[in-house]
Coordinates of C-alpha atoms and ligand atoms in Angstrom, one line a residue:
X1 CA -4.7 6.3 -28.7
X2 CA -6.0 3.1 -30.2
X3 CA -8.1 1.5 -27.3
X4 CA -7.1 -2.0 -28.4
X5 CA -3.4 -1.1 -27.8
X6 CA -4.1 0.5 -24.4
X7 CA -3.2 -1.7 -21.5
X8 CA -6.1 -2.2 -19.1
X9 CA -4.2 -0.8 -16.1
X10 CA -3.9 2.7 -17.6
X11 CA -7.4 3.4 -16.4
X12 CA -7.6 1.3 -13.4
X13 CA -7.4 2.3 -9.8
X14 CA -5.8 -0.4 -7.6
X15 CA -6.9 -1.2 -4.1
X16 CA -4.4 -2.6 -1.7
X17 CA -5.5 -5.1 0.9
X18 CA -3.3 -6.0 3.8
X19 CA -5.0 -9.3 4.5
X20 CA -4.1 -9.6 8.2
X21 CA -5.9 -6.4 9.0
X22 CA -8.7 -6.4 6.5
X23 CA -11.5 -8.7 7.6
X24 CA -11.5 -11.7 10.0
X25 CA -14.2 -14.2 9.2
X26 CA -13.4 -16.8 11.9
X27 CA -12.9 -14.8 15.1
X28 CA -9.1 -15.7 15.5
X29 CA -8.3 -11.9 15.4
X30 CA -6.5 -12.2 12.1
X31 CA -7.9 -11.2 8.7
X32 CA -8.3 -13.9 6.1
X33 CA -9.4 -14.8 2.6
X34 CA -13.0 -15.5 3.5
X35 CA -13.1 -12.1 5.1
X36 CA -11.9 -10.6 1.8
X37 CA -14.6 -12.5 0.0
X38 CA -17.2 -11.1 2.3
X39 CA -16.2 -7.6 1.3
X40 CA -15.9 -7.9 -2.4
X41 CA -19.2 -6.1 -3.0
X42 CA -18.1 -3.2 -0.8
X43 CA -15.1 -2.9 -3.2
X44 CA -17.4 -3.2 -6.3
X45 CA -19.5 -0.3 -4.8
X46 CA -16.3 1.8 -4.5
X47 CA -15.5 1.0 -8.2
X48 CA -12.4 -1.0 -7.7
X49 CA -11.5 -3.3 -10.5
X50 CA -8.0 -4.5 -9.3
X51 CA -7.0 -5.7 -5.9
X52 CA -3.3 -6.0 -4.8
X53 CA -3.0 -8.5 -1.9
X54 CA 0.0 -8.1 0.4
X55 CA 1.6 -11.6 0.8
X56 CA -0.7 -14.5 1.5
X57 CA 2.0 -17.3 1.2
X58 CA 2.9 -19.6 4.0
X59 CA 5.2 -17.7 6.4
X60 CA 6.4 -17.7 10.0
X61 CA 5.4 -14.0 10.0
X62 CA 8.6 -12.4 11.2
X63 CA 7.7 -9.5 8.8
X64 CA 4.0 -10.4 8.3
X65 CA 4.3 -12.5 5.2
X66 CA 7.2 -10.7 3.6
X67 CA 9.3 -13.6 4.8
X68 CA 8.0 -16.5 2.7
X69 CA 8.5 -20.2 3.7
X70 CA 6.6 -21.8 0.9
X71 CA 5.9 -19.8 -2.3
X72 CA 3.2 -22.3 -3.4
X73 CA 1.1 -22.6 -0.3
X74 CA -1.4 -20.2 1.4
X75 CA -0.7 -19.0 4.9
X76 CA -2.8 -21.2 7.2
X77 CA -4.2 -18.3 9.2
X78 CA -5.5 -16.8 5.9
X79 CA -7.2 -20.0 4.6
X80 CA -6.7 -22.6 1.9
X81 CA -5.8 -22.7 -1.8
X82 CA -9.4 -23.4 -2.4
X83 CA -10.3 -20.1 -0.7
X84 CA -7.9 -18.3 -3.0
X85 CA -9.2 -20.0 -6.1
X86 CA -12.7 -19.0 -5.0
X87 CA -11.5 -15.4 -4.5
X88 CA -10.1 -15.3 -8.1
X89 CA -13.4 -16.7 -9.4
X90 CA -15.7 -14.5 -7.4
X91 CA -13.5 -11.5 -8.3
X92 CA -13.8 -12.4 -11.9
X93 CA -17.6 -12.5 -11.7
X94 CA -17.5 -9.0 -10.4
X95 CA -14.9 -7.6 -12.8
X96 CA -12.1 -7.6 -10.2
X97 CA -8.7 -8.8 -10.9
X98 CA -6.3 -10.1 -8.3
X99 CA -2.7 -8.9 -8.2
X100 CA -0.3 -10.8 -5.8
X101 CA 2.7 -9.5 -4.0
X102 CA 5.9 -11.1 -5.2
X103 CA 8.7 -11.2 -2.7
X104 CA 11.8 -12.6 -4.4
X105 CA 14.6 -10.5 -3.1
X106 CA 14.6 -12.7 0.0
X107 CA 12.8 -15.6 1.6
X108 CA 12.2 -16.7 5.1
X109 CA 15.1 -18.5 6.8
X110 CA 12.6 -21.3 7.2
X111 CA 12.2 -21.7 3.5
X112 CA 13.5 -25.2 2.6
X113 CA 16.1 -23.6 0.2
X114 CA 17.6 -21.8 3.1
X115 CA 17.5 -24.7 5.5
X116 CA 19.4 -26.7 2.9
X117 CA 21.7 -23.8 2.0
X118 CA 22.9 -23.3 5.6
X119 CA 23.4 -27.0 6.2
X120 CA 26.8 -27.3 4.5
X121 CA 29.2 -25.4 2.3
X122 CA 28.7 -28.2 -0.2
X123 CA 24.9 -28.1 -0.3
X124 CA 23.3 -28.0 -3.7
X125 CA 21.4 -25.0 -2.4
X126 CA 24.4 -23.1 -1.0
X127 CA 24.4 -20.7 -3.9
X128 CA 20.7 -19.8 -3.6
X129 CA 21.8 -17.3 -0.9
X130 CA 24.7 -14.9 -0.5
X131 CA 27.3 -16.3 1.8
X132 CA 30.6 -14.7 2.6
X133 CA 33.5 -15.3 5.1
X134 CA 33.9 -13.0 8.0
X135 CA 36.7 -10.5 8.2
X136 CA 38.8 -11.2 11.4
X137 CA 35.7 -12.3 13.3
X138 CA 33.8 -9.4 12.0
X139 CA 31.0 -9.4 9.3
X140 CA 32.2 -9.2 5.7
X141 CA 31.5 -5.4 5.5
X142 CA 29.9 -2.6 7.5
X143 CA 26.4 -2.6 5.9
X144 CA 23.5 -2.0 8.1
X145 CA 20.1 -3.9 7.8
X146 CA 17.1 -1.8 7.0
X147 CA 15.5 -3.3 10.1
X148 CA 18.5 -2.3 12.3
X149 CA 21.8 -4.1 13.2
X150 CA 24.3 -5.5 10.7
X151 CA 23.1 -6.8 7.3
X152 CA 25.2 -10.0 7.9
X153 CA 24.4 -12.9 10.2
X154 CA 26.9 -15.4 11.2
X155 CA 25.8 -18.9 10.9
X156 CA 27.6 -21.2 13.3
X157 CA 27.1 -24.4 11.3
X158 CA 29.4 -23.3 8.5
X159 CA 31.1 -20.4 10.3
X160 CA 30.1 -18.0 7.5
X161 CA 27.9 -15.0 7.1
X162 CA 24.7 -14.6 5.0
X163 CA 23.4 -11.3 3.8
X164 CA 20.0 -10.1 5.0
X165 CA 19.1 -6.5 3.9
X166 CA 15.9 -6.9 6.1
X167 CA 15.6 -9.0 9.2
X168 CA 17.9 -11.9 10.0
X169 CA 14.9 -14.1 9.2
X170 CA 14.9 -12.7 5.6
X171 CA 18.1 -13.9 3.9
X172 CA 18.7 -12.4 0.5
X173 CA 18.5 -14.6 -2.5
X174 CA 21.4 -14.9 -4.9
X175 CA 20.2 -13.8 -8.2
X176 CA 23.5 -14.6 -9.9
X177 CA 22.7 -18.3 -9.6
X178 CA 20.7 -19.5 -12.7
X179 CA 18.8 -22.4 -11.0
X180 CA 17.4 -20.0 -8.5
X181 CA 16.1 -17.7 -11.2
X182 CA 14.5 -20.5 -13.0
X183 CA 12.8 -21.8 -9.9
X184 CA 11.4 -18.3 -9.2
X185 CA 10.1 -18.1 -12.8
X186 CA 8.3 -21.4 -12.5
X187 CA 6.7 -20.3 -9.3
X188 CA 5.5 -17.1 -11.0
X189 CA 3.9 -19.2 -13.8
X190 CA 2.2 -21.3 -11.2
X191 CA 0.3 -18.3 -9.9
X192 CA -0.4 -16.7 -13.3
X193 CA -1.8 -20.0 -14.6
X194 CA -4.2 -19.9 -11.7
X195 CA -5.6 -16.8 -13.1
X196 CA -4.0 -13.9 -11.2
X197 CA -3.5 -10.6 -13.2
X198 CA -0.1 -9.5 -12.1
X199 CA 2.5 -8.9 -9.5
X200 CA 3.6 -6.1 -7.2
X201 CA 7.3 -6.9 -6.9
X202 CA 8.8 -6.3 -3.5
X203 CA 12.1 -4.3 -3.4
X204 CA 12.7 -5.6 -6.9
X205 CA 15.5 -3.2 -7.6
X206 CA 17.6 -4.7 -4.9
X207 CA 18.0 -8.1 -6.6
X208 CA 21.4 -7.4 -8.2
X209 CA 24.2 -6.7 -5.8
X210 CA 27.5 -5.2 -6.6
X211 CA 29.7 -8.3 -5.8
X212 CA 32.6 -6.4 -4.4
X213 CA 30.7 -5.8 -1.2
X214 CA 32.6 -2.6 -0.4
X215 CA 31.9 -0.9 2.9
X216 CA 29.3 1.9 2.8
X217 CA 29.6 5.4 4.1
X218 CA 28.7 5.8 7.7
X219 CA 26.4 8.8 7.7
X220 CA 26.0 11.1 10.8
X221 CA 24.3 9.5 13.7
X222 CA 24.2 6.1 12.0
X223 CA 25.8 3.0 13.5
X224 CA 26.4 1.1 10.2
X225 CA 27.5 1.8 6.7
X226 CA 25.1 2.6 3.9
X227 CA 25.2 -0.3 1.4
X228 CA 22.4 1.0 -0.7
X229 CA 24.6 2.4 -3.5
X230 CA 25.8 -1.3 -4.0
X231 CA 22.4 -3.0 -4.0
X232 CA 19.9 -0.5 -5.2
X233 CA 19.5 -0.5 -9.0
X234 CA 22.5 -2.8 -9.1
X235 CA 24.6 -3.9 -12.1
X236 CA 22.4 -6.6 -13.5
X237 CA 18.9 -5.5 -12.5
X238 CA 17.8 -4.6 -16.0
X239 CA 19.1 -7.9 -17.4
X240 CA 17.3 -9.9 -14.8
X241 CA 14.0 -8.0 -15.3
X242 CA 14.2 -8.5 -19.0
X243 CA 14.9 -12.2 -18.6
X244 CA 11.9 -12.5 -16.3
X245 CA 9.8 -10.7 -18.8
X246 CA 10.9 -12.9 -21.6
X247 CA 10.6 -16.2 -19.7
X248 CA 7.4 -15.4 -17.9
X249 CA 5.5 -12.1 -18.0
X250 CA 5.2 -11.5 -21.7
X251 CA 3.2 -14.7 -22.1
X252 CA 0.4 -13.4 -19.9
X253 CA -1.7 -10.2 -19.8
X254 CA -0.2 -9.3 -16.4
X255 CA 0.3 -6.0 -14.7
X256 CA 3.7 -5.5 -13.0
X257 CA 4.6 -2.8 -10.5
X258 CA 8.1 -2.8 -9.0
X259 CA 8.7 -1.4 -5.6
X260 CA 11.9 0.5 -6.0
X261 CA 13.3 2.5 -3.2
X262 CA 16.2 4.7 -4.4
X263 CA 15.0 4.7 -8.1
X264 CA 14.7 8.2 -9.6
X265 CA 12.8 9.4 -12.6
X266 CA 15.8 8.6 -14.9
X267 CA 15.8 5.0 -13.7
X268 CA 12.0 4.9 -14.0
X269 CA 12.3 5.8 -17.6
X270 CA 14.3 2.7 -18.2
X271 CA 12.4 0.4 -16.0
X272 CA 8.9 1.4 -17.3
X273 CA 9.5 2.2 -21.0
X274 CA 7.4 -0.4 -22.7
X275 CA 10.1 -0.9 -25.3
X276 CA 12.4 -2.3 -22.7
X277 CA 9.9 -5.0 -21.5
X278 CA 10.9 -4.8 -17.8
X279 CA 7.9 -3.7 -15.6
X280 CA 4.8 -1.6 -16.3
X281 CA 5.4 1.0 -13.5
X282 CA 7.4 1.4 -10.3
X283 CA 6.7 2.7 -6.8
X284 CA 8.9 5.7 -6.2
X285 CA 9.8 6.7 -2.6
X286 CA 11.0 10.2 -3.3
X287 CA 7.7 11.9 -2.4
X288 CA 7.4 9.8 0.7
X289 CA 10.9 10.7 1.9
X290 CA 10.4 14.5 1.8
X291 CA 9.3 14.7 5.5
X292 CA 12.5 12.9 6.7
X293 CA 16.1 13.9 7.0
X294 CA 18.5 12.4 4.4
X295 CA 19.7 9.3 6.2
X296 CA 16.9 7.7 8.0
X297 CA 13.1 7.8 7.9
X298 CA 12.9 8.3 11.7
X299 CA 14.5 11.7 11.4
X300 CA 11.2 13.4 11.0
X301 CA 10.7 16.9 9.5
X302 CA 7.8 18.9 8.3
X303 CA 6.8 18.7 4.6
X304 CA 7.8 21.6 2.4
X305 CA 5.0 21.7 -0.1
X306 CA 7.2 23.4 -2.7
X307 CA 9.5 20.3 -2.7
X308 CA 6.5 18.0 -3.0
X309 CA 5.2 19.9 -6.0
X310 CA 8.6 20.0 -7.7
X311 CA 9.0 16.3 -7.1
X312 CA 5.6 15.4 -8.7
X313 CA 6.4 17.7 -11.6
X314 CA 9.7 15.9 -12.2
X315 CA 8.1 12.5 -12.3
X316 CA 5.0 13.6 -14.3
X317 CA 7.2 15.2 -16.9
X318 CA 9.9 12.5 -17.1
X319 CA 7.5 9.6 -17.7
X320 CA 5.0 11.4 -19.9
X321 CA 4.7 9.4 -23.1
X322 CA 7.9 7.5 -22.2
X323 CA 7.0 5.2 -19.3
X324 CA 4.2 5.2 -16.7
X325 CA 3.8 6.5 -13.1
X326 CA 2.1 4.8 -10.1
X327 CA 0.4 7.2 -7.8
X328 CA 0.1 6.6 -4.1
X329 CA -0.1 8.3 -0.7
X330 CA -0.5 5.2 1.4
X331 CA 0.4 1.6 1.8
X332 CA 1.2 -0.9 4.6
X333 CA 4.6 0.7 5.1
X334 CA 3.5 4.3 5.2
X335 CA 1.8 6.3 8.0
X336 CA -1.8 7.4 7.1
X337 CA -1.7 10.3 4.7
X338 CA -4.5 12.4 6.4
X339 CA -2.5 12.5 9.5
X340 CA 0.7 13.2 7.6
X341 CA 0.0 15.8 4.9
X342 CA -3.5 16.6 5.9
X343 CA -5.1 17.5 9.3
X344 CA -6.8 14.5 11.0
X345 CA -8.0 16.6 13.9
X346 CA -9.8 19.7 12.5
X347 CA -10.2 18.9 8.8
X348 CA -10.1 15.2 8.5
X349 CA -12.8 14.9 5.9
X350 CA -11.8 18.0 3.9
X351 CA -8.1 17.2 3.9
X352 CA -8.6 13.5 3.1
X353 CA -10.7 14.5 0.0
X354 CA -8.2 17.2 -1.0
X355 CA -5.4 14.7 -0.9
X356 CA -7.4 12.2 -2.9
X357 CA -8.3 14.8 -5.6
X358 CA -4.7 16.1 -5.8
X359 CA -3.3 12.6 -6.4
X360 CA -6.0 11.2 -8.7
X361 CA -5.9 14.0 -11.1
X362 CA -2.3 13.1 -12.0
X363 CA -1.1 10.9 -14.8
X364 CA -0.5 7.3 -13.8
X365 CA -2.2 4.4 -12.0
X366 CA -3.5 5.4 -8.5
X367 CA -3.4 3.0 -5.6
X368 CA -5.8 3.2 -2.7
X369 CA -4.8 1.5 0.6
X370 CA -7.5 0.0 2.7
X371 CA -9.2 2.5 5.0
X372 CA -7.9 5.5 3.0
X373 CA -11.2 5.6 1.3
X374 CA -12.9 6.8 4.5
X375 CA -10.0 8.6 6.1
X376 CA -8.4 6.2 8.6
X377 CA -5.8 8.0 10.7
X378 CA -2.5 7.3 12.5
X379 CA -2.6 5.7 16.0
X380 CA -0.8 6.4 19.2
X381 CA -0.2 3.5 21.5
X382 CA 1.6 4.4 24.8
X383 CA 3.6 1.4 25.1
X384 CA 6.0 -0.3 22.7
X385 CA 4.4 -3.5 23.8
X386 CA 1.3 -2.7 21.7
X387 CA 3.4 -2.5 18.5
X388 CA 3.9 -5.5 16.2
X389 CA 6.0 -4.3 13.4
X390 CA 9.6 -5.7 13.4
X391 CA 11.1 -2.5 11.9
X392 CA 9.5 -0.4 14.7
X393 CA 10.5 -2.8 17.5
X394 CA 14.1 -3.3 16.4
X395 CA 14.5 0.5 15.9
X396 CA 13.1 1.2 19.4
X397 CA 15.5 -1.3 21.0
X398 CA 18.5 0.0 19.1
X399 CA 17.7 3.7 20.0
X400 CA 17.0 2.8 23.7
X401 CA 20.4 1.1 23.8
X402 CA 21.9 4.3 22.5
X403 CA 20.3 6.1 25.4
X404 CA 17.6 7.9 23.5
X405 CA 14.5 8.7 25.6
X406 CA 11.3 6.6 25.3
X407 CA 9.2 9.8 24.5
X408 CA 11.5 10.9 21.7
X409 CA 11.4 7.5 20.0
X410 CA 7.6 7.2 20.4
X411 CA 7.2 10.6 18.7
X412 CA 9.0 9.2 15.7
X413 CA 6.9 6.0 15.8
X414 CA 3.7 8.1 16.0
X415 CA 4.8 10.0 12.9
X416 CA 6.4 7.3 10.8
X417 CA 5.8 3.8 12.2
X418 CA 4.3 1.2 9.9
X419 CA 1.7 0.0 12.3
X420 CA -0.1 3.3 11.7
X421 CA -1.3 1.6 8.5
X422 CA -1.8 -1.9 9.9
X423 CA -4.5 -1.3 12.6
X424 CA -7.6 -3.3 11.6
X425 CA -10.1 -2.0 9.1
X426 CA -12.8 0.0 10.9
X427 CA -15.9 -1.4 9.3
X428 CA -18.6 -0.4 11.8
X429 CA -19.3 1.7 14.9
X430 CA -18.5 -1.5 16.9
X431 CA -15.2 -2.0 15.1
X432 CA -16.4 -4.8 12.9
X433 CA -13.1 -6.4 12.0
X434 CA -13.2 -9.4 14.3
X435 CA -15.3 -11.1 16.9
X436 CA -12.2 -12.1 18.7
X437 CA -9.2 -10.2 19.9
X438 CA -7.4 -8.4 17.1
X439 CA -3.7 -9.3 16.5
X440 CA -3.0 -5.6 16.8
X441 CA -5.3 -3.1 18.6
X442 CA -7.8 -1.1 16.7
X443 CA -7.4 2.6 16.4
X444 CA -9.8 3.8 19.1
X445 CA -11.4 6.3 16.8
X446 CA -13.5 3.6 15.0
X447 CA -16.6 5.0 16.6
X448 CA -16.5 8.1 14.4
X449 CA -14.2 6.8 11.6
X450 CA -15.6 3.7 9.9
X451 CA -16.9 2.4 6.6
X452 CA -20.5 2.1 7.8
X453 CA -20.7 5.7 8.6
X454 CA -19.0 6.7 5.4
X455 CA -21.4 4.6 3.3
X456 CA -24.4 6.2 4.9
X457 CA -23.3 9.8 4.3
X458 CA -23.4 10.8 0.6
X459 CA -20.9 13.6 1.3
X460 CA -18.3 11.3 2.8
X461 CA -14.7 10.7 1.7
X462 CA -15.8 7.3 0.4
X463 CA -18.0 9.0 -2.4
X464 CA -15.2 11.3 -3.4
X465 CA -13.0 8.2 -4.0
X466 CA -15.9 6.5 -5.8
X467 CA -16.2 9.6 -8.1
X468 CA -12.4 9.8 -8.7
X469 CA -12.3 6.1 -9.8
X470 CA -15.2 6.8 -12.2
X471 CA -13.7 10.0 -13.6
X472 CA -10.6 8.2 -14.6
X473 CA -12.6 5.7 -16.6
X474 CA -14.7 8.5 -18.4
X475 CA -12.0 11.1 -19.3
X476 CA -9.1 10.5 -21.5
X477 CA -7.4 13.7 -20.2
X478 CA -6.6 11.9 -17.0
X479 CA -4.9 9.1 -18.8
X480 CA -3.2 11.0 -21.6
X481 CA -3.1 14.7 -20.7
X482 CA 0.3 16.5 -20.1
X483 CA 1.1 18.0 -16.7
X484 CA 1.8 21.7 -16.0
X485 CA 2.6 23.1 -12.6
X486 CA 1.3 26.5 -11.8
X487 CA 2.4 28.8 -8.9
X488 CA 5.4 26.6 -8.3
X489 CA 6.7 28.6 -5.3
X490 CA 3.4 29.0 -3.5
X491 CA 3.9 27.5 0.0
X492 CA 0.3 26.3 0.5
X493 CA -1.4 25.8 -2.7
X494 CA -0.7 23.0 -5.1
X495 CA -2.1 24.1 -8.5
X496 CA -1.6 22.3 -11.8
X497 CA -3.2 21.7 -15.2
X498 CA -3.6 18.7 -17.3
X499 CA -3.8 19.3 -21.0
X500 CA -4.8 17.5 -24.3
X501 CA -5.4 19.1 -27.7
X502 CA -9.1 19.5 -26.9
X503 CA -9.3 20.2 -23.2
X504 CA -7.6 21.6 -20.2
X505 CA -8.3 20.8 -16.5
X506 CA -7.3 23.0 -13.7
X507 CA -6.7 21.4 -10.4
X508 CA -6.5 23.7 -7.3
X509 CA -5.7 22.2 -3.9
X510 CA -4.9 23.9 -0.6
X511 CA -2.5 22.0 1.7
X512 CA -3.1 24.3 4.6
X513 CA -5.7 25.4 7.1
X514 CA -5.2 29.0 5.9
X515 CA -7.7 30.6 3.4
X516 CA -5.6 31.7 0.4
X517 CA -6.6 34.2 -2.2
X518 CA -5.5 33.9 -5.9
X519 CA -6.3 35.9 -8.9
X520 CA -7.9 34.1 -11.7
X521 CA -5.7 35.7 -14.3
X522 CA -2.7 34.0 -12.7
X523 CA -4.3 30.7 -13.6
X524 CA -4.7 31.5 -17.2
X525 CA -8.2 30.0 -17.3
X526 CA -11.5 31.7 -18.1
X527 CA -13.3 31.0 -14.9
X528 CA -16.8 31.8 -16.3
X529 CA -16.5 29.0 -19.0
X530 CA -15.2 26.3 -16.6
X531 CA -17.2 23.3 -15.8
X532 CA -16.8 22.1 -12.2
X533 CA -15.7 18.4 -12.2
X534 CA -15.2 17.7 -8.5
X535 CA -14.7 19.6 -5.3
X536 CA -14.7 19.1 -1.6
X537 CA -16.7 22.2 -0.6
X538 CA -19.7 23.6 -2.3
X539 CA -19.0 25.7 -5.4
X540 CA -15.7 27.5 -5.1
X541 CA -15.9 31.1 -3.8
X542 CA -15.1 33.8 -6.2
X543 CA -15.3 37.5 -6.2
X544 CA -14.4 39.8 -9.0
X545 CA -11.7 37.7 -10.5
X546 CA -10.3 36.6 -7.2
X547 CA -10.8 33.2 -5.8
X548 CA -10.6 32.3 -2.1
X549 CA -9.3 28.8 -1.5
X550 CA -10.6 27.7 1.9
X551 CA -8.8 25.3 4.4
X552 CA -7.8 22.1 2.6
X553 CA -10.1 23.0 -0.3
X554 CA -9.8 21.3 -3.6
X555 CA -11.6 21.7 -6.9
X556 CA -11.1 20.9 -10.5
X557 CA -12.5 22.8 -13.5
X558 CA -12.6 21.6 -17.1
X559 CA -12.2 24.0 -20.0
X560 CA -12.5 23.5 -23.7
X561 CA -9.3 24.6 -25.5
X562 CA -9.7 27.3 -28.0
X563 CA -8.5 26.3 -31.4
Ligands
NOJ601 C1 8.9 -3.8 1.3 C2 7.6 -4.2 1.9 O1 6.6 -3.3 1.5 C3 7.8 -4.2 3.4 O2 6.6 -4.3 4.1 C4 8.8 -5.3 3.8 O3 9.1 -5.3 5.1 C5 10.1 -5.2 3.0 N1 9.9 -4.8 1.6 C6 10.9 -6.5 3.0 O4 10.2 -7.4 2.3

C-alpha cells in the first residue's frame, strides 16, 4: 500500500474521554478541559495519538451532554472556548489529534431552535423537528423511546406531538428540512476550522425516518412498539451522509466514525466503502448485543463465545479490502469489559490483557475507553439514588411500576447499566479525580485499581496497551492482513490468524478460567519457528506438540510464510 494514500487513522488507536468523569481541575466534582490538559502527558506515555471527546457543548445535561443546547459553546462546567483551543494546541504539540462527538440526530429541548419550533405551528423553525398530530388523544404511533415510555411527547402549546427517540428532552431533528441540514453543516465547519480532526457521529444512522410512521411490532414483555425498522438505516440516510461529505467533510482531513445501532456488515460495506464517501468506519453493536435477549439490553444472558467469534469473523471478512472496521469493547454506554467478558475477581489483570490482545490484533481502528487501560471494573451501588444515568433511572421506574422486584432490576443494572463506565477515573490510591465531591461516586476499588499503581508496575495492563498501540504502528500485518478463524466451535478459546503474503500471525486467547490443551498441528503453524510478539503470561507452555492455554491466557506468534 502506498503510504501516501494511507489515511492516518488506519494505524491509530483512539482514546475516548468522557470529560465529566476524567479529571476535575477545580474541585467542583465534575471533570473539565483543564483536567484533560493536565493528563495529556499520561496519554502520550500510553502512545495515544487521537482523543475522542464525548460532548463538551453547552447542555442542560439531561443525558450528560448528548442533549445539546448550543452547538457552538462549551459547557460551562467544562471550561471555556479558550480552554478548548488550548487543548487543540497542546494536543498538536504532542502529536495528539482531537475528535469531537457530533450529536445531530436530536438536540436539547432547550436549544433555541426547539424553543422556537414549539412556540407556534407557523414558526420558521417548526420544520426543524418532527411534529405530528395525535390519534384520538393518543400519540401518532406506538413507538417506544430508547429511554422508556412513548417516543412521542404531547406539547400543550400547539396540541401536537414531537418525536424523541431518546428522552423527552432530546427532540429528534427533521433531516428532511434543507435549512436544518445547512445549519448543521455550517456548525461542523466551525469546529473543523478550529483544528479538530474529525467527528464521532452519534446514532447517525437514525437521521432518516420512514415518514409513514407505521406502528412497530410489540415484542414479548415490551410495553411499546419497536420503531427501529422505520428509523434505523432509513430511506435517505446514504443521501444525507453523501451530502454532508460533499458539503463539509471532504474539504478537511477528518476522521469520521458513525455510531450505528442496527447496522450489519452489509450496511457497513456501503457506509464505509471509500468510494461512497460517507464515513470512514462505523461502530457496530452486534458483538455488544450477544449477552442480551433479542428485544432489550436488560434481558441479560451469558456470552456464548462461539457466537462472538462468528460475529467477529463476519465483520472482519465483510470489510476486508472493502471498508474499514472500528474495534471496541468499551465506551461510555457499555459496562466494563473485564467484568463482562473477563473475570474481574480472580483474573482481573490476566483477563483484561487477554481481551486487549484479542481485540487489538484484529483489522480496524481500535478504541480504548478511559480506565480500560488499567482494568477498571463495573460497580454495584445498593440504591438507585446513587445512579445518575437517565436510561437506568427511567428503566428502573418503569419496571418497578410493572411490579418487578428491586433486586431483579438491580441485577440488570449491575450487569448492563451505563454508569458502570461513568464512575470517575481512578488516578491514584486516594482516588485522584477530584478534591471535591464527585458527581457520581467512585468505584470503591480505587485503592487497588488505579493509574498510579499501573504506571509503577512494568507488568501491568497499562503496558500491555502501550505495547499493542506500538505494534499497530510497526507491523503492516495488523493494518492489512486478512483474518482467518481457527477452531470455530471451541467453546473457550478464540484462535485466529492474520495473514499477508510474507507473514502470518497466530493469536491464541482463552476466554475462560479453565486450562485448555490444544495440539499444535491443529493450528497449522510450526511452533519452533514462531517469534513471540506479545503474551500475558511468561512464555507459553508447550509439551511435545501440545500447548496448554492457561486461564485467560493470550499470546501471539509471528511466522514467516514459506514461499
Ligand atoms: C448514543 C450515545 O452514545 C449515548 O450516550 C446517548 O445517550 C444516545 N446516543 C443519545 O444521544
